[in-house]
CSV table of C-alpha atoms in Angstrom, one decimal:
chain,number,residue,atom,x,y,z
N,1,MET,CA,101.2,-12.5,-75.1
N,2,LYS,CA,100.7,-16.2,-74.3
N,3,ILE,CA,101.7,-18.5,-77.1
N,4,ASP,CA,98.4,-20.4,-77.2
N,5,LEU,CA,96.6,-17.1,-77.9
N,6,LEU,CA,98.8,-16.4,-81.0
N,7,PRO,CA,97.8,-17.4,-84.6
N,8,ASP,CA,100.0,-20.2,-86.1
N,9,PHE,CA,102.0,-17.8,-88.3
N,10,ALA,CA,103.1,-15.7,-85.3
N,11,LYS,CA,103.9,-18.6,-82.9
N,12,PRO,CA,107.5,-19.3,-84.2
N,13,TYR,CA,108.5,-15.8,-83.3
N,14,LYS,CA,107.6,-16.2,-79.6
N,15,THR,CA,111.0,-17.4,-78.3
N,16,LYS,CA,113.2,-16.7,-75.3
N,17,GLY,CA,113.9,-13.0,-75.0
N,18,PHE,CA,111.2,-12.1,-77.5
N,19,ASP,CA,107.5,-11.4,-77.2
N,20,VAL,CA,104.7,-11.1,-79.7
N,21,ARG,CA,102.0,-8.6,-79.1
N,22,LEU,CA,98.8,-7.6,-80.9
N,23,VAL,CA,99.0,-3.9,-81.5
N,24,ARG,CA,96.3,-2.1,-83.5
N,25,GLY,CA,95.3,-5.2,-85.4
N,26,SER,CA,98.8,-6.5,-86.3
N,27,TYR,CA,101.2,-8.9,-84.5
N,28,GLN,CA,104.4,-7.2,-83.6
N,29,LEU,CA,107.7,-8.7,-82.4
N,30,PHE,CA,109.6,-7.1,-79.5
N,31,LYS,CA,112.9,-8.0,-77.9
N,32,VAL,CA,112.7,-7.9,-74.1
N,33,THR,CA,115.8,-7.8,-71.9
N,34,SER,CA,116.7,-6.7,-68.4
N,35,LYS,CA,120.0,-5.7,-66.9
N,36,ARG,CA,121.4,-4.8,-63.5
N,37,VAL,CA,122.3,-1.2,-63.0
N,38,GLU,CA,124.5,0.0,-60.2
N,39,GLY,CA,122.5,1.9,-57.6
N,40,LYS,CA,119.1,0.4,-58.6
N,41,LYS,CA,117.4,-2.2,-56.5
N,42,TYR,CA,115.7,-3.9,-59.4
N,43,PRO,CA,116.7,-4.9,-62.9
N,44,VAL,CA,116.2,-2.2,-65.6
N,45,LEU,CA,113.9,-3.4,-68.3
N,46,GLU,CA,114.6,-2.8,-72.0
N,47,GLN,CA,112.4,-3.5,-74.9
N,48,SER,CA,112.7,-2.8,-78.6
N,49,TYR,CA,110.4,-3.1,-81.5
N,50,ILE,CA,111.8,-5.6,-84.1
N,51,GLY,CA,109.1,-5.6,-86.7
N,52,THR,CA,105.6,-6.6,-87.8
N,53,ILE,CA,104.7,-10.3,-88.5
N,54,ASP,CA,102.8,-10.6,-91.7
N,55,PRO,CA,100.7,-13.8,-92.2
N,56,ASP,CA,102.1,-14.3,-95.8
N,57,LYS,CA,105.4,-12.5,-95.8
N,58,GLY,CA,106.7,-13.3,-92.3
N,59,LEU,CA,108.6,-10.8,-90.3
N,60,LEU,CA,108.7,-7.3,-91.8
N,61,PRO,CA,111.6,-5.5,-90.0
N,62,LYS,CA,111.0,-2.0,-88.7
N,63,LYS,CA,112.3,0.8,-90.9
N,64,THR,CA,115.6,2.2,-89.6
N,65,SER,CA,116.0,5.9,-88.9
N,66,SER,CA,119.1,8.0,-88.5
N,67,VAL,CA,117.4,9.9,-85.7
N,68,THR,CA,118.5,8.7,-82.2
N,69,PRO,CA,115.4,7.8,-80.2
N,70,PHE,CA,114.7,10.0,-77.1
N,71,LEU,CA,113.4,7.6,-74.5
N,72,VAL,CA,111.2,8.9,-71.7
N,73,GLU,CA,109.2,7.4,-68.9
N,74,TYR,CA,105.9,5.9,-70.0
N,75,GLY,CA,104.9,2.8,-68.0
N,76,LEU,CA,104.1,4.3,-64.6
N,77,SER,CA,102.2,7.3,-65.9
N,78,ALA,CA,100.2,5.2,-68.4
N,79,PHE,CA,99.3,2.8,-65.6
N,80,ILE,CA,98.1,5.6,-63.3
N,81,LEU,CA,96.0,7.1,-66.1
N,82,LYS,CA,94.5,3.7,-67.0
N,83,ASN,CA,93.7,2.6,-63.4
N,84,PHE,CA,93.2,5.6,-61.2
N,85,LYS,CA,92.3,8.7,-63.3
N,86,ARG,CA,88.5,8.3,-63.2
N,87,LYS,CA,88.4,7.5,-59.5
N,88,ILE,CA,90.6,10.6,-58.7
N,89,GLN,CA,88.5,12.9,-60.9
N,90,ARG,CA,85.4,11.7,-59.0
N,91,SER,CA,87.1,12.3,-55.7
N,92,MET,CA,88.0,16.0,-56.4
N,93,PHE,CA,85.7,18.6,-55.0
N,94,ASN,CA,83.1,19.6,-57.6
N,95,HIS,CA,85.2,17.5,-60.1
N,96,SER,CA,87.7,20.4,-60.2
N,97,CYS,CA,90.4,18.3,-61.9
N,98,SER,CA,91.4,19.6,-65.3
N,99,GLU,CA,93.6,17.5,-67.6
N,100,GLN,CA,96.6,19.7,-66.9
N,101,SER,CA,96.1,19.5,-63.1
N,102,PHE,CA,95.9,15.7,-63.3
N,103,ILE,CA,99.0,15.4,-65.4
N,104,LEU,CA,100.9,17.7,-63.1
N,105,GLY,CA,99.7,15.6,-60.1
N,106,VAL,CA,101.1,12.5,-61.8
N,107,ILE,CA,104.5,14.2,-62.4
N,108,LEU,CA,104.5,15.4,-58.7
N,109,PHE,CA,103.8,11.8,-57.6
N,110,MET,CA,106.5,10.3,-59.7
N,111,TYR,CA,109.3,12.9,-59.2
N,112,GLY,CA,108.3,15.1,-56.3
N,113,HIS,CA,108.5,18.2,-58.5
N,114,ILE,CA,106.6,19.8,-61.3
N,115,GLN,CA,109.4,21.9,-62.9
N,116,ASP,CA,109.8,21.7,-66.6
N,117,ARG,CA,112.9,19.5,-66.4
N,118,PHE,CA,110.9,16.8,-64.5
N,119,ILE,CA,107.9,17.1,-66.8
N,120,ARG,CA,110.2,16.4,-69.8
N,121,LEU,CA,111.3,13.1,-68.2
N,122,SER,CA,107.9,11.7,-69.0
N,123,TYR,CA,105.9,10.9,-72.1
N,124,LEU,CA,103.1,13.1,-70.5
N,125,SER,CA,105.1,16.1,-71.6
N,126,LYS,CA,103.7,15.6,-75.1
N,127,ASP,CA,100.4,17.0,-73.8
N,128,PHE,CA,101.9,20.4,-73.2
N,129,THR,CA,102.8,22.8,-76.1
N,130,LYS,CA,104.6,24.8,-73.4
N,131,THR,CA,105.4,24.2,-69.8
N,132,PRO,CA,102.4,25.2,-67.6
N,133,GLU,CA,103.1,27.9,-65.0
N,134,VAL,CA,101.4,27.1,-61.7
N,135,THR,CA,101.6,29.9,-59.2
N,136,SER,CA,98.3,30.2,-57.4
N,137,PRO,CA,98.1,28.5,-54.0
N,138,ALA,CA,94.7,26.9,-55.0
N,139,ALA,CA,96.2,25.3,-58.1
N,140,ILE,CA,99.3,24.1,-56.2
N,141,ASN,CA,97.1,22.6,-53.5
N,142,ARG,CA,95.0,20.8,-56.1
N,143,ILE,CA,98.0,19.2,-57.7
N,144,LYS,CA,99.3,18.1,-54.3
N,145,LYS,CA,95.9,16.6,-53.5
N,146,ILE,CA,96.0,14.7,-56.8
N,147,SER,CA,99.4,13.3,-56.0
N,148,LEU,CA,98.3,12.2,-52.5
N,149,LEU,CA,95.2,10.6,-54.0
N,150,ILE,CA,97.4,8.6,-56.4
N,151,THR,CA,99.4,7.4,-53.4
N,152,SER,CA,96.1,6.3,-51.7
N,153,CYS,CA,95.0,4.6,-54.9
N,154,PHE,CA,98.2,2.6,-55.1
N,155,GLU,CA,98.0,1.6,-51.4
N,156,GLU,CA,94.4,0.4,-51.9
N,157,ALA,CA,95.1,-1.4,-55.2
N,158,ILE,CA,98.3,-3.1,-54.0
N,159,PRO,CA,98.1,-3.4,-50.2
N,160,ASP,CA,101.4,-5.2,-49.8
N,161,LYS,CA,104.1,-2.6,-49.6
N,162,ALA,CA,106.9,-4.8,-51.1
N,163,ASP,CA,104.7,-5.7,-54.1
N,164,ARG,CA,103.6,-2.1,-54.5
N,165,ASP,CA,107.2,-0.7,-54.5
N,166,TYR,CA,108.3,-3.5,-56.9
N,167,ALA,CA,105.5,-2.8,-59.3
N,168,LYS,CA,106.1,1.0,-59.2
N,169,GLU,CA,109.9,0.5,-59.8
N,170,LEU,CA,109.3,-1.8,-62.8
N,171,LEU,CA,106.6,0.4,-64.3
N,172,ARG,CA,108.9,3.4,-64.0
N,173,GLU,CA,111.6,1.7,-66.0
N,174,LEU,CA,109.3,1.1,-69.0
N,175,LYS,CA,110.2,3.8,-71.5
N,176,VAL,CA,109.3,4.8,-75.0
N,177,ASP,CA,110.5,7.1,-77.7
N,178,ILE,CA,109.0,10.6,-77.2
N,179,ASN,CA,108.2,10.7,-80.9
N,180,THR,CA,106.1,7.5,-80.8
N,181,PRO,CA,102.5,8.6,-81.7
N,182,LYS,CA,100.6,5.8,-79.9
N,183,PRO,CA,103.1,3.9,-77.7
N,184,SER,CA,102.5,0.5,-76.3
N,185,VAL,CA,104.6,-1.3,-73.7
N,186,ILE,CA,105.0,-5.0,-72.9
N,187,TYR,CA,105.0,-5.8,-69.2
N,188,PRO,CA,107.7,-8.3,-68.3
N,189,LYS,CA,106.5,-11.5,-66.7
N,190,GLU,CA,107.5,-10.5,-63.1
N,191,LEU,CA,105.5,-7.3,-63.4
N,192,SER,CA,102.5,-9.0,-65.0
N,193,ASP,CA,102.5,-11.6,-62.2
N,194,VAL,CA,102.3,-8.8,-59.5
N,195,LEU,CA,99.6,-6.9,-61.3
N,196,SER,CA,97.6,-10.1,-62.0
N,197,LYS,CA,97.7,-10.9,-58.3
N,198,TYR,CA,95.7,-7.8,-57.6
N,199,SER,CA,93.5,-7.9,-60.8
N,200,LEU,CA,95.2,-4.9,-62.3
N,201,LYS,CA,96.1,-4.1,-65.9
């Protein structure tokens, strides 16, 4: 969040490597870093919640837990749902796009498969109490069509292939703990710049 949009009590916490974000009515502090990983073309982004900034008490650090967080993909799937879901649902014949089909279409777009092990890589797996079994040719074709429509939406929204590939890679690297009830992510500046260029959120 830009420093000039922050209240005075939160501004001192907006320093290099840290970002302050308004989440559900409170200002929260996050540590944001990136690192190079062998085999990946772009830096891998890492962000961690530090605590909530109280107007009177200052920084209230997060409560520590002995449970190791289980990080899953969140950024790319959340972006697709936010920007493309409604358009894709309208494009489907007779609006035949159930929530399950749409989610599986997103998984297929991201990973090329809809097996349980791929579904569990994403935060979207929280929407399933059990892994859906898709066997009918009609259902499989519907999921494939959704995946292709996502590809088309991306090409239309970000015409430049290099920008598009860069945005998708950075979005894919944004992860959250699977146990987070209402996750939020902070876009790094390089990603925000690309999305702003095409008026995307």
